[in-house]
mmCIF file of C-alpha atoms in Angstrom:
data_model
loop_
_atom_site.group_PDB
_atom_site.id
_atom_site.type_symbol
_atom_site.label_atom_id
_atom_site.label_comp_id
_atom_site.label_asym_id
_atom_site.label_seq_id
_atom_site.Cartn_x
_atom_site.Cartn_y
_atom_site.Cartn_z
ATOM 1 C CA MET A 36 -59.770 41.941 -27.780
ATOM 2 C CA PRO A 37 -56.318 42.938 -26.489
ATOM 3 C CA ILE A 38 -53.806 44.243 -28.994
ATOM 4 C CA VAL A 39 -50.200 44.365 -27.832
ATOM 5 C CA THR A 40 -47.672 46.378 -29.830
ATOM 6 C CA VAL A 41 -43.980 45.595 -29.398
ATOM 7 C CA LEU A 42 -41.431 48.099 -30.708
ATOM 8 C CA GLN A 43 -38.023 46.505 -30.987
ATOM 9 C CA GLY A 44 -34.882 46.122 -32.979
ATOM 10 C CA PRO A 45 -34.608 43.279 -35.461
ATOM 11 C CA ARG A 46 -34.827 39.778 -33.974
ATOM 12 C CA ALA A 47 -34.853 36.268 -35.391
ATOM 13 C CA VAL A 48 -38.235 34.839 -36.382
ATOM 14 C CA GLU A 49 -37.832 32.075 -33.759
ATOM 15 C CA GLN A 50 -37.529 34.724 -31.046
ATOM 16 C CA LYS A 51 -40.627 36.504 -32.362
ATOM 17 C CA ARG A 52 -42.620 33.252 -32.322
ATOM 18 C CA ALA A 53 -41.644 32.634 -28.704
ATOM 19 C CA LEU A 54 -42.488 36.212 -27.724
ATOM 20 C CA VAL A 55 -45.927 36.092 -29.362
ATOM 21 C CA LYS A 56 -46.692 32.809 -27.609
ATOM 22 C CA ASP A 57 -45.525 34.079 -24.211
ATOM 23 C CA ILE A 58 -47.486 37.327 -24.480
ATOM 24 C CA THR A 59 -50.608 35.459 -25.618
ATOM 25 C CA ASP A 60 -50.259 32.945 -22.773
ATOM 26 C CA ALA A 61 -49.949 35.803 -20.269
ATOM 27 C CA PHE A 62 -53.271 37.284 -21.395
ATOM 28 C CA VAL A 63 -54.974 33.886 -21.455
ATOM 29 C CA ASP A 64 -53.727 33.132 -17.920
ATOM 30 C CA GLY A 65 -54.198 36.629 -16.514
ATOM 31 C CA TYR A 66 -57.545 37.531 -18.048
ATOM 32 C CA GLY A 67 -59.027 34.116 -18.708
ATOM 33 C CA ILE A 68 -59.725 34.947 -22.347
ATOM 34 C CA PRO A 69 -59.374 32.757 -25.444
ATOM 35 C CA ALA A 70 -56.012 32.903 -27.201
ATOM 36 C CA GLU A 71 -57.830 33.720 -30.446
ATOM 37 C CA THR A 72 -58.766 37.141 -29.073
ATOM 38 C CA VAL A 73 -55.158 38.247 -28.435
ATOM 39 C CA GLN A 74 -53.269 40.087 -31.158
ATOM 40 C CA VAL A 75 -49.551 40.853 -30.953
ATOM 41 C CA TRP A 76 -48.021 43.281 -33.417
ATOM 42 C CA ILE A 77 -44.238 43.391 -33.667
ATOM 43 C CA LEU A 78 -42.764 46.490 -35.239
ATOM 44 C CA ASP A 79 -39.091 46.014 -36.042
ATOM 45 C CA THR A 80 -37.121 49.219 -36.155
ATOM 46 C CA PRO A 81 -33.766 49.213 -37.936
ATOM 47 C CA THR A 82 -30.850 50.096 -35.663
ATOM 48 C CA ASP A 83 -30.156 53.194 -37.758
ATOM 49 C CA SER A 84 -33.652 54.506 -36.998
ATOM 50 C CA TRP A 85 -33.430 55.001 -33.234
ATOM 51 C CA GLY A 86 -30.897 56.236 -30.736
ATOM 52 C CA VAL A 87 -29.967 56.006 -27.089
ATOM 53 C CA ALA A 88 -28.084 58.660 -25.129
ATOM 54 C CA GLY A 89 -27.470 60.774 -28.224
ATOM 55 C CA THR A 90 -26.066 57.930 -30.338
ATOM 56 C CA LEU A 91 -27.688 55.844 -33.039
ATOM 57 C CA THR A 92 -28.080 52.269 -31.913
ATOM 58 C CA ALA A 93 -26.317 51.202 -35.138
ATOM 59 C CA ASP A 94 -23.207 53.062 -33.931
ATOM 60 C CA ARG A 95 -23.084 51.448 -30.518
#
């Protein structure tokens, strides 16, 4: 059973639905496995909890 973990900044629930479907479809198509065996975990990280190039993402 594949488990995919996505670390990202906050996104709208509609975007998350589309992402989960697309990732699941990729495993179904690529591996020929049932969709029910694919798990996608989305971990939203607030923009004040990660940085890029020495700056918090919230400050960009």
